[in-house]
Amino acid sequence: MDRFVRRKTFEILNKMVDEALAGTFTESDYDESELSKLESKWMRFLSASVLNREALEKERQSIQELVSDISHQVKTPIANILLYGEILEERLEGSKEKELAEHLLKETERLEFLIQSLIKMSRLETNTIQVLPEVQSLIPLLEEVVERGEKKQKLKGIQIEKIGWSDTLLACFDKKWTEEAIYNILDNALKYTEENSKIVIRIVPYEFFVRICIKDEGPGVTEEEAPLLFKRFYRSPRFSEKEGVGLGLYLSREILRKEGGYIKVTSPKEGGTEFSVFLKCY
């Protein structure tokens, strides 16, 4: 093959790859009779790749529609069960059956939480959720996270200590979904920390990242258990009596990953568990 033919072949192959990456590749644009065997094989490979990508996109859209439909369909019956449960609880005031109504409400709330968690997980995994990070102030985000956990905090008499909080701190994150990610971690700390203890939320700025540390005074995690905490549906056998479905930390990790951040967990020598969230500064 002379230099001109070789160069022409490489140019055609390069163009095929560029069009495949851009999503504009079509087999009809190339005449097989004018291409070498290598070009022909490359063309068939790219055609198959385009078809696979189209099939995956159709499947993603189908899952998105299914999840949206499930989300819409379950809202009304769950809302009705909660409403009837509250009415029943009021009417049974002072009777032994009131405890049954309270259990009904509690289990319905757990069901609602599970369904919403599954929907969020599905949307994250199919890229239905668009995480759009932007540089903004960090403190308003953390204030809202703490406010969401205020009821549980006061109920257990837990003190939240803030270290390194400064209005000048900036980070790059999607406010809505990052609040969800960090609240899942705080909620986990509130769940496993004993009454009348303390949770420390400390901010440490670095050159490229901002670190948010959430340290509790709970039972801590073992070295073997640490890598399992972020798996879907993982529940520690040590705390099977605690409420939860094992999706919160998994969702936190996935949300942070989508905006270029990450999460780590350690169990300090003095006890408890420390989750560290790293958000990009730009």
PDB file of C-alpha atoms in Angstrom:
ATOM      1  CA  MET A   1       0.000   0.000   0.000  1.00  0.00           C
ATOM      2  CA  ASP A   2       1.597   3.267  -1.082  1.00  0.00           C
ATOM      3  CA  ARG A   3       1.780   6.293   1.181  1.00  0.00           C
ATOM      4  CA  PHE A   4      -1.173   8.088  -0.452  1.00  0.00           C
ATOM      5  CA  VAL A   5      -3.543   5.107  -0.142  1.00  0.00           C
ATOM      6  CA  ARG A   6      -2.430   4.462   3.447  1.00  0.00           C
ATOM      7  CA  ARG A   7      -2.969   8.093   4.368  1.00  0.00           C
ATOM      8  CA  LYS A   8      -6.396   8.096   2.712  1.00  0.00           C
ATOM      9  CA  THR A   9      -7.377   4.941   4.633  1.00  0.00           C
ATOM     10  CA  PHE A  10      -6.310   6.429   7.951  1.00  0.00           C
ATOM     11  CA  GLU A  11      -8.255   9.610   7.200  1.00  0.00           C
ATOM     12  CA  ILE A  12     -11.423   7.608   6.500  1.00  0.00           C
ATOM     13  CA  LEU A  13     -10.993   5.498   9.654  1.00  0.00           C
ATOM     14  CA  ASN A  14     -10.392   8.628  11.716  1.00  0.00           C
ATOM     15  CA  LYS A  15     -13.513  10.239  10.280  1.00  0.00           C
ATOM     16  CA  MET A  16     -15.543   7.128  11.121  1.00  0.00           C
ATOM     17  CA  VAL A  17     -14.402   7.250  14.755  1.00  0.00           C
ATOM     18  CA  ASP A  18     -15.136  10.990  15.034  1.00  0.00           C
ATOM     19  CA  GLU A  19     -18.643  10.490  13.664  1.00  0.00           C
ATOM     20  CA  ALA A  20     -19.250   7.494  15.943  1.00  0.00           C
ATOM     21  CA  LEU A  21     -18.201   9.532  18.993  1.00  0.00           C
ATOM     22  CA  ALA A  22     -20.420  12.419  17.883  1.00  0.00           C
ATOM     23  CA  GLY A  23     -23.353  10.071  17.296  1.00  0.00           C
ATOM     24  CA  THR A  24     -23.624  10.976  13.595  1.00  0.00           C
ATOM     25  CA  PHE A  25     -22.118   7.814  12.071  1.00  0.00           C
ATOM     26  CA  THR A  26     -24.192   6.113   9.356  1.00  0.00           C
ATOM     27  CA  GLU A  27     -23.034   3.150   7.322  1.00  0.00           C
ATOM     28  CA  SER A  28     -24.556   4.538   4.145  1.00  0.00           C
ATOM     29  CA  ASP A  29     -21.982   7.352   4.097  1.00  0.00           C
ATOM     30  CA  TYR A  30     -19.279   4.884   3.073  1.00  0.00           C
ATOM     31  CA  ASP A  31     -18.953   2.761  -0.039  1.00  0.00           C
ATOM     32  CA  GLU A  32     -17.528  -0.645   0.882  1.00  0.00           C
ATOM     33  CA  SER A  33     -16.202  -1.259  -2.615  1.00  0.00           C
ATOM     34  CA  GLU A  34     -13.848   1.681  -2.200  1.00  0.00           C
ATOM     35  CA  LEU A  35     -12.520   0.637   1.188  1.00  0.00           C
ATOM     36  CA  SER A  36      -9.998  -1.974   2.235  1.00  0.00           C
ATOM     37  CA  LYS A  37     -10.931  -5.065   4.243  1.00  0.00           C
ATOM     38  CA  LEU A  38      -9.812  -3.278   7.401  1.00  0.00           C
ATOM     39  CA  GLU A  39     -12.045  -0.329   6.631  1.00  0.00           C
ATOM     40  CA  SER A  40     -14.962  -2.673   6.020  1.00  0.00           C
ATOM     41  CA  LYS A  41     -14.457  -4.463   9.357  1.00  0.00           C
ATOM     42  CA  TRP A  42     -14.119  -1.127  11.141  1.00  0.00           C
ATOM     43  CA  MET A  43     -17.333   0.079   9.528  1.00  0.00           C
ATOM     44  CA  ARG A  44     -19.264  -3.008  10.674  1.00  0.00           C
ATOM     45  CA  PHE A  45     -17.883  -2.651  14.192  1.00  0.00           C
ATOM     46  CA  LEU A  46     -18.930   0.998  14.429  1.00  0.00           C
ATOM     47  CA  SER A  47     -22.359   0.231  12.973  1.00  0.00           C
ATOM     48  CA  ALA A  48     -22.875  -2.415  15.683  1.00  0.00           C
ATOM     49  CA  SER A  49     -21.690   0.058  18.347  1.00  0.00           C
ATOM     50  CA  VAL A  50     -24.192   2.673  17.174  1.00  0.00           C
ATOM     51  CA  LEU A  51     -27.012   0.120  17.264  1.00  0.00           C
ATOM     52  CA  ASN A  52     -26.019  -0.950  20.783  1.00  0.00           C
ATOM     53  CA  ARG A  53     -25.986   2.645  21.943  1.00  0.00           C
ATOM     54  CA  GLU A  54     -29.416   3.257  20.431  1.00  0.00           C
ATOM     55  CA  ALA A  55     -30.740   0.118  22.141  1.00  0.00           C
ATOM     56  CA  LEU A  56     -29.308   1.213  25.492  1.00  0.00           C
ATOM     57  CA  GLU A  57     -30.840   4.665  25.113  1.00  0.00           C
ATOM     58  CA  LYS A  58     -34.254   3.154  24.340  1.00  0.00           C
ATOM     59  CA  GLU A  59     -33.939   0.889  27.391  1.00  0.00           C
ATOM     60  CA  ARG A  60     -32.956   3.859  29.573  1.00  0.00           C
ATOM     61  CA  GLN A  61     -35.987   5.820  28.370  1.00  0.00           C
ATOM     62  CA  SER A  62     -38.232   2.812  28.991  1.00  0.00           C
ATOM     63  CA  ILE A  63     -36.941   2.452  32.577  1.00  0.00           C
ATOM     64  CA  GLN A  64     -37.366   6.192  33.112  1.00  0.00           C
ATOM     65  CA  GLU A  65     -40.998   6.011  31.999  1.00  0.00           C
ATOM     66  CA  LEU A  66     -41.610   2.955  34.202  1.00  0.00           C
ATOM     67  CA  VAL A  67     -40.105   4.626  37.279  1.00  0.00           C
ATOM     68  CA  SER A  68     -42.097   7.806  36.672  1.00  0.00           C
ATOM     69  CA  ASP A  69     -45.284   5.768  36.304  1.00  0.00           C
ATOM     70  CA  ILE A  70     -44.615   3.814  39.521  1.00  0.00           C
ATOM     71  CA  SER A  71     -43.834   7.033  41.373  1.00  0.00           C
ATOM     72  CA  HIS A  72     -47.108   8.563  40.197  1.00  0.00           C
ATOM     73  CA  GLN A  73     -49.206   5.465  40.879  1.00  0.00           C
ATOM     74  CA  VAL A  74     -48.065   4.877  44.485  1.00  0.00           C
ATOM     75  CA  LYS A  75     -48.444   8.465  45.697  1.00  0.00           C
ATOM     76  CA  THR A  76     -52.227   8.408  46.008  1.00  0.00           C
ATOM     77  CA  PRO A  77     -52.708   5.043  47.815  1.00  0.00           C
ATOM     78  CA  ILE A  78     -49.912   5.759  50.295  1.00  0.00           C
ATOM     79  CA  ALA A  79     -51.271   9.252  50.975  1.00  0.00           C
ATOM     80  CA  ASN A  80     -54.719   7.750  51.550  1.00  0.00           C
ATOM     81  CA  ILE A  81     -53.394   5.091  53.945  1.00  0.00           C
ATOM     82  CA  LEU A  82     -51.553   7.767  55.927  1.00  0.00           C
ATOM     83  CA  LEU A  83     -54.680   9.931  56.050  1.00  0.00           C
ATOM     84  CA  TYR A  84     -56.955   7.070  57.159  1.00  0.00           C
ATOM     85  CA  GLY A  85     -54.328   5.987  59.709  1.00  0.00           C
ATOM     86  CA  GLU A  86     -54.247   9.478  61.246  1.00  0.00           C
ATOM     87  CA  ILE A  87     -58.065   9.608  61.388  1.00  0.00           C
ATOM     88  CA  LEU A  88     -58.146   6.160  62.971  1.00  0.00           C
ATOM     89  CA  GLU A  89     -55.499   7.169  65.510  1.00  0.00           C
ATOM     90  CA  GLU A  90     -57.576  10.218  66.547  1.00  0.00           C
ATOM     91  CA  ARG A  91     -60.770   8.192  66.907  1.00  0.00           C
ATOM     92  CA  LEU A  92     -59.036   5.529  68.992  1.00  0.00           C
ATOM     93  CA  GLU A  93     -57.585   8.053  71.435  1.00  0.00           C
ATOM     94  CA  GLY A  94     -57.541   6.560  74.899  1.00  0.00           C
ATOM     95  CA  SER A  95     -58.199   2.993  73.722  1.00  0.00           C
ATOM     96  CA  LYS A  96     -55.927  -0.034  73.506  1.00  0.00           C
ATOM     97  CA  GLU A  97     -56.342  -0.155  69.736  1.00  0.00           C
ATOM     98  CA  LYS A  98     -54.563   3.200  69.344  1.00  0.00           C
ATOM     99  CA  GLU A  99     -51.228   1.382  69.457  1.00  0.00           C
ATOM    100  CA  LEU A 100     -52.280  -0.636  66.388  1.00  0.00           C
ATOM    101  CA  ALA A 101     -53.072   2.579  64.513  1.00  0.00           C
ATOM    102  CA  GLU A 102     -49.655   3.967  65.455  1.00  0.00           C
ATOM    103  CA  HIS A 103     -47.980   0.833  64.089  1.00  0.00           C
ATOM    104  CA  LEU A 104     -49.996   1.178  60.881  1.00  0.00           C
ATOM    105  CA  LEU A 105     -48.779   4.763  60.398  1.00  0.00           C
ATOM    106  CA  LYS A 106     -45.197   3.828  61.196  1.00  0.00           C
ATOM    107  CA  GLU A 107     -45.106   0.941  58.727  1.00  0.00           C
ATOM    108  CA  THR A 108     -46.765   3.034  56.012  1.00  0.00           C
ATOM    109  CA  GLU A 109     -44.144   5.741  56.463  1.00  0.00           C
ATOM    110  CA  ARG A 110     -41.430   3.089  56.146  1.00  0.00           C
ATOM    111  CA  LEU A 111     -43.048   1.830  52.947  1.00  0.00           C
ATOM    112  CA  GLU A 112     -43.188   5.350  51.527  1.00  0.00           C
ATOM    113  CA  PHE A 113     -39.523   5.914  52.412  1.00  0.00           C
ATOM    114  CA  LEU A 114     -38.501   2.629  50.760  1.00  0.00           C
ATOM    115  CA  ILE A 115     -40.388   3.374  47.549  1.00  0.00           C
ATOM    116  CA  GLN A 116     -38.951   6.891  47.304  1.00  0.00           C
ATOM    117  CA  SER A 117     -35.429   5.539  47.920  1.00  0.00           C
ATOM    118  CA  LEU A 118     -35.844   2.919  45.186  1.00  0.00           C
ATOM    119  CA  ILE A 119     -37.096   5.581  42.777  1.00  0.00           C
ATOM    120  CA  LYS A 120     -34.112   7.829  43.526  1.00  0.00           C
ATOM    121  CA  MET A 121     -31.726   4.901  43.098  1.00  0.00           C
ATOM    122  CA  SER A 122     -33.259   3.963  39.751  1.00  0.00           C
ATOM    123  CA  ARG A 123     -33.122   7.540  38.486  1.00  0.00           C
ATOM    124  CA  LEU A 124     -29.474   7.869  39.483  1.00  0.00           C
ATOM    125  CA  GLU A 125     -28.461   4.590  37.847  1.00  0.00           C
ATOM    126  CA  THR A 126     -30.259   5.387  34.576  1.00  0.00           C
ATOM    127  CA  ASN A 127     -28.922   8.974  34.533  1.00  0.00           C
ATOM    128  CA  THR A 128     -32.470  10.311  34.690  1.00  0.00           C
ATOM    129  CA  ILE A 129     -31.404  12.635  37.501  1.00  0.00           C
ATOM    130  CA  GLN A 130     -29.311  15.511  36.195  1.00  0.00           C
ATOM    131  CA  VAL A 131     -26.752  16.601  38.788  1.00  0.00           C
ATOM    132  CA  LEU A 132     -25.692  20.145  37.859  1.00  0.00           C
ATOM    133  CA  PRO A 133     -22.864  21.338  40.133  1.00  0.00           C
ATOM    134  CA  GLU A 134     -21.964  25.019  40.370  1.00  0.00           C
ATOM    135  CA  VAL A 135     -19.649  27.046  42.597  1.00  0.00           C
ATOM    136  CA  GLN A 136     -21.612  28.432  45.561  1.00  0.00           C
ATOM    137  CA  SER A 137     -21.506  29.060  49.297  1.00  0.00           C
ATOM    138  CA  LEU A 138     -21.240  25.926  51.425  1.00  0.00           C
ATOM    139  CA  ILE A 139     -22.751  27.133  54.711  1.00  0.00           C
ATOM    140  CA  PRO A 140     -26.401  27.564  53.548  1.00  0.00           C
ATOM    141  CA  LEU A 141     -26.307  23.961  52.321  1.00  0.00           C
ATOM    142  CA  LEU A 142     -25.083  22.649  55.678  1.00  0.00           C
ATOM    143  CA  GLU A 143     -27.530  24.815  57.635  1.00  0.00           C
ATOM    144  CA  GLU A 144     -30.418  23.240  55.728  1.00  0.00           C
ATOM    145  CA  VAL A 145     -28.998  19.755  56.319  1.00  0.00           C
ATOM    146  CA  VAL A 146     -28.809  20.407  60.087  1.00  0.00           C
ATOM    147  CA  GLU A 147     -32.316  21.886  60.070  1.00  0.00           C
ATOM    148  CA  ARG A 148     -33.723  18.723  58.444  1.00  0.00           C
ATOM    149  CA  GLY A 149     -32.296  16.631  61.275  1.00  0.00           C
ATOM    150  CA  GLU A 150     -33.336  19.029  64.049  1.00  0.00           C
ATOM    151  CA  LYS A 151     -36.377  17.030  65.160  1.00  0.00           C
ATOM    152  CA  LYS A 152     -34.397  13.801  65.631  1.00  0.00           C
ATOM    153  CA  GLN A 153     -31.532  15.732  67.205  1.00  0.00           C
ATOM    154  CA  LYS A 154     -33.745  17.322  69.876  1.00  0.00           C
ATOM    155  CA  LEU A 155     -35.680  14.104  70.472  1.00  0.00           C
ATOM    156  CA  LYS A 156     -32.455  12.309  71.449  1.00  0.00           C
ATOM    157  CA  GLY A 157     -30.850  15.328  73.145  1.00  0.00           C
ATOM    158  CA  ILE A 158     -27.883  15.268  70.765  1.00  0.00           C
ATOM    159  CA  GLN A 159     -25.624  18.313  70.532  1.00  0.00           C
ATOM    160  CA  ILE A 160     -24.271  19.320  67.122  1.00  0.00           C
ATOM    161  CA  GLU A 161     -20.912  21.079  67.245  1.00  0.00           C
ATOM    162  CA  LYS A 162     -19.822  23.146  64.232  1.00  0.00           C
ATOM    163  CA  ILE A 163     -16.101  23.590  63.590  1.00  0.00           C
ATOM    164  CA  GLY A 164     -14.527  25.621  60.778  1.00  0.00           C
ATOM    165  CA  TRP A 165     -17.812  27.007  59.465  1.00  0.00           C
ATOM    166  CA  SER A 166     -17.125  30.191  57.517  1.00  0.00           C
ATOM    167  CA  ASP A 167     -19.369  32.201  55.185  1.00  0.00           C
ATOM    168  CA  THR A 168     -16.427  32.609  52.784  1.00  0.00           C
ATOM    169  CA  LEU A 169     -16.206  28.877  52.030  1.00  0.00           C
ATOM    170  CA  LEU A 170     -17.155  27.945  48.458  1.00  0.00           C
ATOM    171  CA  ALA A 171     -17.502  24.580  46.743  1.00  0.00           C
ATOM    172  CA  CYS A 172     -18.832  23.179  43.474  1.00  0.00           C
ATOM    173  CA  PHE A 173     -22.024  21.162  43.982  1.00  0.00           C
ATOM    174  CA  ASP A 174     -25.655  20.681  43.036  1.00  0.00           C
ATOM    175  CA  LYS A 175     -27.495  22.114  46.050  1.00  0.00           C
ATOM    176  CA  LYS A 176     -30.603  19.923  45.932  1.00  0.00           C
ATOM    177  CA  TRP A 177     -28.864  16.570  45.511  1.00  0.00           C
ATOM    178  CA  THR A 178     -25.834  17.348  47.665  1.00  0.00           C
ATOM    179  CA  GLU A 179     -28.198  18.258  50.509  1.00  0.00           C
ATOM    180  CA  GLU A 180     -29.780  14.832  50.036  1.00  0.00           C
ATOM    181  CA  ALA A 181     -26.349  13.147  50.100  1.00  0.00           C
ATOM    182  CA  ILE A 182     -25.068  14.905  53.231  1.00  0.00           C
ATOM    183  CA  TYR A 183     -28.380  14.610  55.084  1.00  0.00           C
ATOM    184  CA  ASN A 184     -28.292  10.826  54.562  1.00  0.00           C
ATOM    185  CA  ILE A 185     -24.940  10.803  56.379  1.00  0.00           C
ATOM    186  CA  LEU A 186     -26.164  13.044  59.207  1.00  0.00           C
ATOM    187  CA  ASP A 187     -29.340  10.982  59.537  1.00  0.00           C
ATOM    188  CA  ASN A 188     -27.187   7.874  59.823  1.00  0.00           C
ATOM    189  CA  ALA A 189     -25.176   9.536  62.613  1.00  0.00           C
ATOM    190  CA  LEU A 190     -28.341  10.598  64.452  1.00  0.00           C
ATOM    191  CA  LYS A 191     -29.688   7.058  64.205  1.00  0.00           C
ATOM    192  CA  TYR A 192     -26.655   5.319  65.700  1.00  0.00           C
ATOM    193  CA  THR A 193     -25.502   7.957  68.215  1.00  0.00           C
ATOM    194  CA  GLU A 194     -26.719   7.428  71.755  1.00  0.00           C
ATOM    195  CA  GLU A 195     -28.942   9.942  73.534  1.00  0.00           C
ATOM    196  CA  ASN A 196     -27.356  13.058  75.080  1.00  0.00           C
ATOM    197  CA  SER A 197     -24.143  12.669  73.087  1.00  0.00           C
ATOM    198  CA  LYS A 198     -22.503  14.817  70.396  1.00  0.00           C
ATOM    199  CA  ILE A 199     -22.056  14.980  66.611  1.00  0.00           C
ATOM    200  CA  VAL A 200     -19.266  17.172  65.215  1.00  0.00           C
ATOM    201  CA  ILE A 201     -19.557  18.689  61.729  1.00  0.00           C
ATOM    202  CA  ARG A 202     -16.136  20.037  60.765  1.00  0.00           C
ATOM    203  CA  ILE A 203     -15.125  21.791  57.526  1.00  0.00           C
ATOM    204  CA  VAL A 204     -11.537  21.583  56.267  1.00  0.00           C
ATOM    205  CA  PRO A 205     -10.628  23.543  53.092  1.00  0.00           C
ATOM    206  CA  TYR A 206      -7.898  22.232  50.784  1.00  0.00           C
ATOM    207  CA  GLU A 207      -6.494  23.543  47.519  1.00  0.00           C
ATOM    208  CA  PHE A 208      -8.756  21.520  45.221  1.00  0.00           C
ATOM    209  CA  PHE A 209     -11.407  20.121  47.582  1.00  0.00           C
ATOM    210  CA  VAL A 210     -13.446  21.086  50.634  1.00  0.00           C
ATOM    211  CA  ARG A 211     -13.785  18.329  53.212  1.00  0.00           C
ATOM    212  CA  ILE A 212     -16.912  18.027  55.347  1.00  0.00           C
ATOM    213  CA  CYS A 213     -16.385  15.683  58.303  1.00  0.00           C
ATOM    214  CA  ILE A 214     -19.375  14.302  60.194  1.00  0.00           C
ATOM    215  CA  LYS A 215     -18.212  12.486  63.326  1.00  0.00           C
ATOM    216  CA  ASP A 216     -20.549  10.768  65.759  1.00  0.00           C
ATOM    217  CA  GLU A 217     -20.130   9.020  69.108  1.00  0.00           C
ATOM    218  CA  GLY A 218     -21.815   5.825  68.012  1.00  0.00           C
ATOM    219  CA  PRO A 219     -20.487   2.240  68.043  1.00  0.00           C
ATOM    220  CA  GLY A 220     -18.143   2.788  65.080  1.00  0.00           C
ATOM    221  CA  VAL A 221     -17.469   0.475  62.126  1.00  0.00           C
ATOM    222  CA  THR A 222     -15.117  -2.476  61.837  1.00  0.00           C
ATOM    223  CA  GLU A 223     -12.348  -2.604  59.242  1.00  0.00           C
ATOM    224  CA  GLU A 224     -14.167  -5.415  57.419  1.00  0.00           C
ATOM    225  CA  GLU A 225     -17.467  -3.544  57.455  1.00  0.00           C
ATOM    226  CA  ALA A 226     -16.221  -0.164  56.134  1.00  0.00           C
ATOM    227  CA  PRO A 227     -16.128  -1.065  52.391  1.00  0.00           C
ATOM    228  CA  LEU A 228     -19.596  -2.640  52.618  1.00  0.00           C
ATOM    229  CA  LEU A 229     -21.391   0.444  53.979  1.00  0.00           C
ATOM    230  CA  PHE A 230     -21.885   2.004  50.534  1.00  0.00           C
ATOM    231  CA  LYS A 231     -23.341  -1.089  48.889  1.00  0.00           C
ATOM    232  CA  ARG A 232     -27.010  -1.211  47.984  1.00  0.00           C
ATOM    233  CA  PHE A 233     -29.235  -2.626  50.742  1.00  0.00           C
ATOM    234  CA  TYR A 234     -26.332  -3.321  53.099  1.00  0.00           C
ATOM    235  CA  ARG A 235     -27.432  -3.545  56.748  1.00  0.00           C
ATOM    236  CA  SER A 236     -24.959  -4.343  59.486  1.00  0.00           C
ATOM    237  CA  PRO A 237     -25.968  -7.558  61.274  1.00  0.00           C
ATOM    238  CA  ARG A 238     -24.963  -5.798  64.525  1.00  0.00           C
ATOM    239  CA  PHE A 239     -27.844  -3.332  64.169  1.00  0.00           C
ATOM    240  CA  SER A 240     -30.624  -5.298  62.498  1.00  0.00           C
ATOM    241  CA  GLU A 241     -33.132  -3.823  64.963  1.00  0.00           C
ATOM    242  CA  LYS A 242     -32.500  -0.288  63.671  1.00  0.00           C
ATOM    243  CA  GLU A 243     -34.834   1.173  61.057  1.00  0.00           C
ATOM    244  CA  GLY A 244     -33.601   1.598  57.493  1.00  0.00           C
ATOM    245  CA  VAL A 245     -33.313  -0.152  54.129  1.00  0.00           C
ATOM    246  CA  GLY A 246     -29.593   0.224  53.425  1.00  0.00           C
ATOM    247  CA  LEU A 247     -29.859   2.722  50.564  1.00  0.00           C
ATOM    248  CA  GLY A 248     -28.973   6.092  52.135  1.00  0.00           C
ATOM    249  CA  LEU A 249     -25.172   5.811  52.029  1.00  0.00           C
ATOM    250  CA  TYR A 250     -25.273   4.202  48.589  1.00  0.00           C
ATOM    251  CA  LEU A 251     -27.296   7.149  47.259  1.00  0.00           C
ATOM    252  CA  SER A 252     -24.895   9.598  48.935  1.00  0.00           C
ATOM    253  CA  ARG A 253     -21.893   8.027  47.230  1.00  0.00           C
ATOM    254  CA  GLU A 254     -23.547   7.994  43.808  1.00  0.00           C
ATOM    255  CA  ILE A 255     -24.685  11.635  44.045  1.00  0.00           C
ATOM    256  CA  LEU A 256     -21.223  12.813  45.104  1.00  0.00           C
ATOM    257  CA  ARG A 257     -19.564  10.755  42.384  1.00  0.00           C
ATOM    258  CA  LYS A 258     -21.737  12.372  39.720  1.00  0.00           C
ATOM    259  CA  GLU A 259     -20.526  15.850  40.686  1.00  0.00           C
ATOM    260  CA  GLY A 260     -16.844  14.934  40.927  1.00  0.00           C
ATOM    261  CA  GLY A 261     -16.712  14.435  44.685  1.00  0.00           C
ATOM    262  CA  TYR A 262     -16.251  11.355  46.857  1.00  0.00           C
ATOM    263  CA  ILE A 263     -16.805   9.994  50.366  1.00  0.00           C
ATOM    264  CA  LYS A 264     -14.681   8.105  52.910  1.00  0.00           C
ATOM    265  CA  VAL A 265     -15.432   6.491  56.266  1.00  0.00           C
ATOM    266  CA  THR A 266     -13.133   5.826  59.216  1.00  0.00           C
ATOM    267  CA  SER A 267     -13.518   4.758  62.812  1.00  0.00           C
ATOM    268  CA  PRO A 268     -11.226   6.995  64.958  1.00  0.00           C
ATOM    269  CA  LYS A 269      -9.281   5.559  67.900  1.00  0.00           C
ATOM    270  CA  GLU A 270     -11.375   7.542  70.375  1.00  0.00           C
ATOM    271  CA  GLY A 271     -14.498   5.777  69.069  1.00  0.00           C
ATOM    272  CA  GLY A 272     -17.466   6.622  66.888  1.00  0.00           C
ATOM    273  CA  THR A 273     -17.584   6.917  63.109  1.00  0.00           C
ATOM    274  CA  GLU A 274     -16.363   9.729  60.876  1.00  0.00           C
ATOM    275  CA  PHE A 275     -17.670  10.225  57.352  1.00  0.00           C
ATOM    276  CA  SER A 276     -15.668  12.621  55.169  1.00  0.00           C
ATOM    277  CA  VAL A 277     -17.339  14.196  52.145  1.00  0.00           C
ATOM    278  CA  PHE A 278     -15.021  15.796  49.590  1.00  0.00           C
ATOM    279  CA  LEU A 279     -16.500  18.444  47.265  1.00  0.00           C
ATOM    280  CA  LYS A 280     -14.549  20.043  44.430  1.00  0.00           C
ATOM    281  CA  CYS A 281     -13.669  23.734  44.801  1.00  0.00           C
ATOM    282  CA  TYR A 282     -14.246  24.571  41.122  1.00  0.00           C
TER     283      TYR A 282
END
